[in-house]
């Protein structure tokens, strides 16, 4: 039956059949992604430090994923993994410096091929022009918070205003002019709340007279952890710059007192940036309601990775610790996903592309390494769903943050991490190299990852099993050990 006559047929069947027919239509997909927004700064995830009423609307109307993880916790590689459904060693984007090869196949091209109209607005950060999009309007590189330049299909233009608000404006503009006869795949990618955490003027004084609660491990000494972890240069206070904190450090402030002081400055600006993101999410959700398309639009809110919010005394990401490994992921699709549900399956960023293709009725191409989790979102987790995940961070010689390359495996209960060790001279001539080291965490007994039990004889058999699992995953995904 041709699609037109099928539609006529359904129309003739009356209201009940029309509802079924509408649910079978390919959904619109609105993919909202922030940059460095940790799930523990979203109230739907139980944040102790802020409220995000609009992002929470997605959770209330849909599903919250509690174990969604990135495969490489850094901006550019995570974006490439989302597009291609592949690990870094397959898609060629290992580090912040790698350029994405736009001639490769990816999810946007696949969706456009089957009739989706495709657009991206905001942060792209893959160093080459976007491909597969009908429309793109992106920030150059990291972009700027205030009066940012955008590249509208190669035309550079500076705009007056605040970056997050402008990304919201441009996303709405595109929605209003879209072809209403075709489904859309629209990527709204925020720069916020990425460093240097510069808030909108209207939120500059938010939290001003408040003390933001500290994480319980802000003063972690990182004892017993790998030596290279104890030496990372992402410690709150000690490694924050003037640009991060926007104030001069009081003379003589050191150690825990410095950390305590700096935490308030950096976390408040980080949260202020999120408040604008939340506002923009609200505007987009309102538009879907007004337009009458909320029912058949899959709305996703996520972030390219998580972030340390003073946890372990750190900011930034890169490590395989929970705070930066975990991506927030909220999905609302009233036509298929039950409202107010929670899912704790292990989902990866390489699964996003197969998910979108599934909703569009397209079989994922063989080169994609992820798997659609549509059934998981809809409350029907397949019996053979994965019970472990593989992670790998490749930026070995980053002289800014001093986090050497590392990889590992996480199961529901345990996490085993291998660090290559710090190269000689990474932290200056007086800093020696550190040897390769391992960490093991028992997440059931130690969810905050405070106790490395790798050398504890009680865990010898766990170490052995996890090393075998790590090797199995490396083989399955076609990666090779360091
Ligand atoms: Ca990021």
Coordinates of N, CA and C in Angstrom, one line a residue, residues 31-194:
X31 N 17.9 16.4 19.8 CA 19.0 16.0 20.6 C 19.7 17.2 21.2
X32 N 19.5 17.4 22.5 CA 20.1 18.5 23.2 C 21.3 18.1 23.9
X33 N 22.5 18.6 23.6 CA 23.7 18.1 24.3 C 24.4 19.3 24.9
X34 N 24.7 19.2 26.2 CA 25.5 20.3 26.8 C 27.0 19.8 26.8
X35 N 27.9 20.6 27.3 CA 29.3 20.3 27.2 C 29.8 20.3 28.7
X36 N 30.2 19.2 29.2 CA 30.7 19.0 30.6 C 29.6 19.2 31.7
X37 N 28.4 18.9 31.3 CA 27.3 19.0 32.3 C 27.2 17.6 33.1
X38 N 27.7 17.6 34.3 CA 27.6 16.3 35.1 C 26.2 16.1 35.5
X39 N 25.9 14.8 35.6 CA 24.5 14.5 36.0 C 24.2 14.9 37.5
X40 N 25.2 15.0 38.3 CA 25.0 15.4 39.7 C 24.8 16.9 39.8
X41 N 24.6 17.6 38.7 CA 24.2 19.0 38.7 C 22.9 19.1 37.9
X42 N 22.1 18.1 38.0 CA 20.7 18.1 37.5 C 19.8 17.6 38.6
X43 N 18.7 18.4 38.8 CA 17.9 18.0 40.0 C 17.2 16.6 39.8
X44 N 16.9 16.3 38.5 CA 16.2 15.0 38.2 C 17.2 13.8 38.6
X45 N 18.5 14.1 38.7 CA 19.4 13.1 39.2 C 19.7 13.3 40.7
X46 N 19.0 14.1 41.4 CA 19.1 14.3 42.8 C 20.2 15.2 43.2
X47 N 20.5 16.2 42.3 CA 21.5 17.2 42.6 C 21.3 17.8 44.0
X48 N 22.4 18.0 44.8 CA 22.4 18.6 46.1 C 22.7 20.1 46.0
X49 N 23.0 20.6 44.8 CA 23.6 21.9 44.6 C 22.8 22.8 43.7
X50 N 21.9 22.3 42.9 CA 21.1 23.2 42.0 C 19.8 22.6 41.6
X51 N 18.9 23.5 41.0 CA 17.7 23.0 40.5 C 17.6 23.2 39.0
X52 N 17.1 22.2 38.2 CA 17.0 22.4 36.8 C 15.6 22.0 36.3
X53 N 14.7 22.9 36.6 CA 13.2 22.5 36.4 C 12.9 22.1 35.0
X54 N 13.5 22.7 34.0 CA 13.1 22.4 32.6 C 13.7 21.1 32.1
X55 N 15.0 20.8 32.5 CA 15.6 19.5 32.1 C 14.8 18.4 32.8
X56 N 14.4 18.7 34.1 CA 13.6 17.8 34.8 C 12.3 17.4 34.1
X57 N 11.8 18.3 33.3 CA 10.5 18.0 32.6 C 10.7 16.8 31.7
X58 N 11.9 16.7 31.1 CA 12.2 15.6 30.2 C 12.2 14.3 31.0
X59 N 12.8 14.3 32.2 CA 12.8 13.1 33.0 C 11.4 12.8 33.5
X60 N 10.6 13.8 33.9 CA 9.3 13.5 34.4 C 8.4 12.9 33.3
X61 N 8.6 13.3 32.1 CA 7.8 12.8 31.0 C 8.4 11.6 30.3
X62 N 9.5 11.1 30.7 CA 10.2 10.1 30.0 C 11.0 9.2 30.9
X63 N 12.2 8.9 30.5 CA 13.1 7.9 31.2 C 14.4 8.6 31.5
X64 N 15.0 8.2 32.7 CA 16.3 8.7 33.1 C 17.2 7.5 33.1
X65 N 18.4 7.6 32.5 CA 19.4 6.5 32.5 C 20.4 6.8 33.6
X66 N 20.6 5.8 34.4 CA 21.5 6.0 35.5 C 22.9 5.4 35.3
X67 N 23.1 4.6 34.2 CA 24.4 4.1 33.9 C 24.7 4.3 32.4
X68 N 24.6 5.6 32.0 CA 25.0 5.9 30.6 C 26.4 6.4 30.7
X69 N 27.3 5.8 29.9 CA 28.8 6.1 30.0 C 29.4 6.5 28.7
X70 N 30.4 7.4 28.8 CA 31.1 7.7 27.6 C 32.3 6.8 27.5
X71 N 32.8 6.6 26.2 CA 33.8 5.6 26.0 C 35.2 6.3 26.0
X72 N 35.2 7.6 26.1 CA 36.5 8.4 26.1 C 36.1 9.8 26.6
X73 N 36.4 10.1 27.9 CA 35.8 11.2 28.6 C 36.5 12.5 28.2
X74 N 36.2 13.0 27.0 CA 36.7 14.3 26.5 C 35.9 14.7 25.3
X75 N 35.8 16.0 25.1 CA 34.9 16.6 24.2 C 34.9 16.0 22.8
X76 N 35.9 16.3 22.0 CA 35.9 16.0 20.6 C 35.7 14.5 20.3
X77 N 36.5 13.6 21.0 CA 36.3 12.2 20.8 C 34.9 11.7 21.2
X78 N 34.2 12.3 22.2 CA 32.9 11.8 22.5 C 31.9 12.2 21.4
X79 N 32.1 13.4 20.8 CA 31.2 13.8 19.8 C 31.4 12.9 18.5
X80 N 32.6 12.5 18.3 CA 32.9 11.6 17.1 C 32.2 10.2 17.4
X81 N 32.3 9.8 18.6 CA 31.7 8.5 19.0 C 30.2 8.5 18.8
X82 N 29.6 9.6 19.2 CA 28.2 9.7 19.1 C 27.7 9.7 17.6
X83 N 28.5 10.4 16.8 CA 28.1 10.5 15.4 C 28.3 9.1 14.7
X84 N 29.4 8.5 14.9 CA 29.8 7.3 14.2 C 29.3 6.0 14.8
X85 N 29.0 6.0 16.1 CA 28.7 4.7 16.8 C 29.9 3.9 16.9
X86 N 31.1 4.5 16.9 CA 32.3 3.8 17.0 C 33.2 4.3 18.1
X87 N 34.1 3.4 18.6 CA 35.1 3.8 19.5 C 36.2 4.7 18.8
X88 N 36.9 5.4 19.6 CA 38.0 6.3 19.0 C 38.9 5.6 18.1
X89 N 39.3 4.4 18.4 CA 40.3 3.7 17.6 C 39.7 3.3 16.3
X90 N 38.4 3.3 16.1 CA 37.8 3.0 14.8 C 37.4 4.3 14.1
X91 N 37.0 5.4 14.8 CA 36.6 6.6 14.0 C 37.7 7.6 13.8
X92 N 38.9 7.3 14.4 CA 40.1 8.1 14.2 C 40.2 9.4 15.0
X93 N 39.2 9.6 15.9 CA 39.3 10.8 16.7 C 39.6 10.4 18.1
X94 N 40.9 10.4 18.4 CA 41.4 9.9 19.7 C 41.5 11.0 20.8
X95 N 41.9 12.2 20.3 CA 42.2 13.3 21.2 C 41.5 14.6 20.8
X96 N 41.7 15.6 21.6 CA 41.1 17.0 21.2 C 41.6 17.5 19.9
X97 N 42.8 17.1 19.5 CA 43.5 17.7 18.3 C 43.1 16.9 17.0
X98 N 42.5 15.8 17.1 CA 42.2 15.0 15.9 C 41.0 15.6 15.1
X99 N 41.2 15.6 13.8 CA 40.1 16.1 12.9 C 39.2 15.0 12.5
X100 N 37.9 15.2 12.6 CA 37.0 14.2 12.1 C 37.0 14.2 10.6
X101 N 37.1 13.0 10.0 CA 37.0 12.9 8.5 C 35.5 12.9 8.1
X102 N 35.1 14.0 7.6 CA 33.7 14.2 7.2 C 33.2 13.3 6.0
X103 N 34.2 12.7 5.4 CA 33.7 11.8 4.3 C 33.3 10.4 4.8
X104 N 33.5 10.2 6.1 CA 33.0 8.9 6.7 C 31.5 8.9 6.7
X105 N 31.0 7.7 6.8 CA 29.5 7.6 7.0 C 29.3 7.9 8.5
X106 N 28.1 8.4 8.8 CA 27.7 8.6 10.2 C 26.2 8.8 10.2
X107 N 25.7 8.9 11.4 CA 24.2 8.8 11.7 C 23.4 9.9 11.0
X108 N 24.0 11.1 10.9 CA 23.3 12.2 10.2 C 23.1 11.9 8.7
X109 N 24.1 11.4 8.1 CA 24.0 11.0 6.7 C 22.9 9.9 6.5
X110 N 23.0 8.9 7.4 CA 22.0 7.8 7.3 C 20.6 8.3 7.4
X111 N 20.3 9.2 8.4 CA 19.0 9.7 8.6 C 18.5 10.6 7.4
X112 N 19.5 11.4 6.9 CA 19.1 12.3 5.8 C 18.7 11.4 4.5
X113 N 19.5 10.3 4.4 CA 19.2 9.4 3.2 C 17.8 8.8 3.3
X114 N 17.2 8.7 4.5 CA 15.8 8.2 4.5 C 14.8 9.2 4.7
X115 N 15.1 10.5 4.4 CA 14.1 11.5 4.4 C 14.0 12.4 5.6
X116 N 14.9 12.3 6.5 CA 14.9 13.3 7.7 C 15.6 14.6 7.2
X117 N 15.0 15.7 7.7 CA 15.7 17.0 7.5 C 16.7 17.1 8.7
X118 N 17.9 17.5 8.5 CA 18.9 17.5 9.5 C 19.6 18.8 9.7
X119 N 19.8 19.1 11.0 CA 20.4 20.4 11.3 C 21.2 20.3 12.6
X120 N 22.3 21.1 12.7 CA 23.0 21.3 13.9 C 23.2 22.7 14.2
X121 N 23.0 23.1 15.5 CA 23.2 24.5 15.9 C 24.0 24.5 17.2
X122 N 25.1 25.2 17.2 CA 25.9 25.3 18.4 C 27.3 24.7 18.3
X123 N 27.7 24.0 19.4 CA 29.1 23.6 19.4 C 29.3 22.3 18.6
X124 N 30.3 22.3 17.7 CA 30.6 21.1 16.8 C 31.9 20.5 17.2
X125 N 33.0 21.3 17.2 CA 34.3 21.0 17.7 C 34.9 19.7 17.2
X126 N 34.6 19.5 15.9 CA 35.3 18.3 15.2 C 36.3 18.8 14.2
X127 N 36.6 20.1 14.1 CA 37.7 20.6 13.4 C 37.5 20.6 11.8
X128 N 36.5 19.9 11.3 CA 36.2 19.9 9.9 C 34.8 20.4 9.7
X129 N 34.4 20.8 8.5 CA 33.0 21.3 8.3 C 32.0 20.1 8.5
X130 N 30.9 20.4 9.1 CA 29.9 19.3 9.3 C 29.4 18.7 7.9
X131 N 29.2 17.5 7.9 CA 28.7 16.8 6.6 C 27.4 16.1 7.0
X132 N 26.5 16.0 6.0 CA 25.2 15.3 6.2 C 24.1 16.2 6.7
X133 N 24.4 17.4 6.9 CA 23.4 18.4 7.4 C 22.8 19.2 6.3
X134 N 21.4 19.4 6.4 CA 20.8 20.3 5.5 C 21.1 21.8 5.9
X135 N 21.3 21.9 7.2 CA 21.6 23.2 7.8 C 22.6 23.1 8.9
X136 N 23.6 24.0 9.0 CA 24.4 24.0 10.1 C 24.8 25.4 10.5
X137 N 24.9 25.7 11.8 CA 25.3 27.0 12.2 C 26.0 26.8 13.6
X138 N 27.4 26.8 13.5 CA 28.2 26.3 14.6 C 29.1 27.3 15.1
X139 N 29.6 27.1 16.3 CA 30.7 27.9 16.9 C 32.0 27.4 16.3
X140 N 32.9 28.4 16.1 CA 34.3 27.9 15.7 C 35.0 27.3 16.9
X141 N 35.5 26.1 16.8 CA 36.2 25.5 17.9 C 35.4 25.5 19.2
X142 N 36.0 26.0 20.3 CA 35.2 26.0 21.6 C 34.2 27.1 21.6
X143 N 34.3 28.1 20.8 CA 33.4 29.2 20.8 C 33.6 30.1 22.0
X144 N 32.8 31.3 22.0 CA 32.9 32.2 23.1 C 31.5 32.3 23.8
X145 N 31.6 32.7 25.1 CA 30.3 32.9 25.8 C 29.6 34.2 25.5
X146 N 30.4 35.2 25.3 CA 29.8 36.6 25.1 C 30.0 37.0 23.7
X147 N 28.9 37.5 23.1 CA 29.0 38.0 21.7 C 29.8 37.1 20.8
X148 N 29.3 35.8 20.7 CA 30.1 34.8 20.0 C 30.0 34.9 18.4
X149 N 31.0 34.5 17.8 CA 31.0 34.3 16.3 C 30.4 32.9 16.1
X150 N 29.5 32.9 15.1 CA 28.9 31.6 14.6 C 29.3 31.4 13.1
X151 N 29.4 30.2 12.7 CA 29.7 29.9 11.2 C 28.5 29.3 10.7
X152 N 27.7 30.1 9.9 CA 26.5 29.7 9.3 C 26.8 29.2 7.8
X153 N 27.0 27.9 7.7 CA 27.4 27.3 6.4 C 28.6 28.1 5.8
X154 N 29.7 28.2 6.5 CA 30.9 28.9 6.1 C 30.9 30.4 6.2
X155 N 29.7 31.0 6.4 CA 29.7 32.5 6.6 C 29.9 32.8 8.1
X156 N 31.0 33.5 8.4 CA 31.2 33.8 9.8 C 30.5 35.1 10.1
X157 N 29.9 35.1 11.3 CA 29.2 36.3 11.7 C 29.2 36.4 13.2
X158 N 29.5 37.6 13.7 CA 29.5 37.8 15.2 C 28.1 38.3 15.6
X159 N 27.6 37.7 16.7 CA 26.3 38.0 17.2 C 26.4 38.7 18.5
X160 N 25.5 39.6 18.8 CA 25.4 40.2 20.1 C 24.6 39.4 21.1
X161 N 25.1 39.1 22.3 CA 24.3 38.4 23.2 C 25.1 37.2 23.9
X162 N 24.4 36.4 24.6 CA 25.0 35.3 25.4 C 24.8 34.0 24.6
X163 N 25.9 33.3 24.5 CA 26.0 32.1 23.6 C 24.8 31.1 23.8
X164 N 24.5 30.8 25.0 CA 23.5 29.8 25.3 C 22.1 30.3 24.8
X165 N 21.8 31.5 25.1 CA 20.6 32.1 24.6 C 20.5 32.1 23.1
X166 N 21.6 32.5 22.5 CA 21.6 32.5 21.0 C 21.4 31.2 20.4
X167 N 22.1 30.2 21.0 CA 21.9 28.8 20.5 C 20.4 28.4 20.6
X168 N 19.7 28.8 21.6 CA 18.3 28.6 21.8 C 17.5 29.3 20.7
X169 N 17.9 30.6 20.5 CA 17.2 31.4 19.4 C 17.3 30.7 18.1
X170 N 18.5 30.4 17.7 CA 18.8 29.8 16.4 C 18.1 28.5 16.2
X171 N 18.0 27.7 17.3 CA 17.4 26.4 17.2 C 15.9 26.6 17.0
X172 N 15.3 27.5 17.7 CA 13.8 27.8 17.5 C 13.6 28.4 16.1
X173 N 14.5 29.3 15.6 CA 14.3 29.8 14.3 C 14.3 28.7 13.2
X174 N 15.2 27.7 13.4 CA 15.2 26.7 12.4 C 13.9 25.8 12.5
X175 N 13.5 25.6 13.7 CA 12.3 24.8 13.9 C 11.1 25.5 13.2
X176 N 11.0 26.8 13.3 CA 9.9 27.5 12.8 C 9.9 27.5 11.2
X177 N 11.0 27.4 10.6 CA 11.1 27.5 9.1 C 11.2 26.1 8.5
X178 N 11.1 25.0 9.3 CA 11.4 23.7 8.8 C 10.3 23.2 7.9
X179 N 10.5 22.2 7.1 CA 9.5 21.6 6.3 C 8.7 20.7 7.1
X180 N 7.4 21.0 7.3 CA 6.6 20.3 8.3 C 6.1 18.9 7.7
X181 N 6.4 18.7 6.5 CA 6.0 17.4 5.9 C 7.1 16.3 6.2
X182 N 8.2 16.7 6.7 CA 9.3 15.7 6.9 C 9.7 15.6 8.4
X183 N 10.1 14.4 8.9 CA 10.6 14.4 10.3 C 11.9 15.1 10.3
X184 N 12.3 15.6 11.5 CA 13.6 16.2 11.7 C 14.5 15.5 12.6
X185 N 15.8 15.7 12.4 CA 16.9 15.3 13.3 C 17.6 16.6 13.6
X186 N 17.4 17.1 14.8 CA 17.9 18.4 15.1 C 18.9 18.3 16.3
X187 N 20.1 18.8 16.1 CA 21.1 18.7 17.2 C 21.3 20.1 17.7
X188 N 21.0 20.3 19.0 CA 21.2 21.6 19.7 C 22.3 21.4 20.7
X189 N 23.5 21.9 20.3 CA 24.7 21.6 21.1 C 25.2 22.8 21.8
X190 N 25.1 22.8 23.1 CA 25.6 24.0 23.9 C 27.0 23.9 24.2
X191 N 27.6 25.1 24.3 CA 29.0 25.3 24.7 C 29.0 25.1 26.2
X192 N 28.0 25.7 26.9 CA 27.9 25.7 28.4 C 27.7 24.2 28.8
X193 N 28.1 23.9 30.1 CA 28.9 24.8 31.0 C 30.4 24.5 31.0
X194 N 31.0 24.5 29.8 CA 32.4 24.3 29.7 C 33.2 25.4 30.3

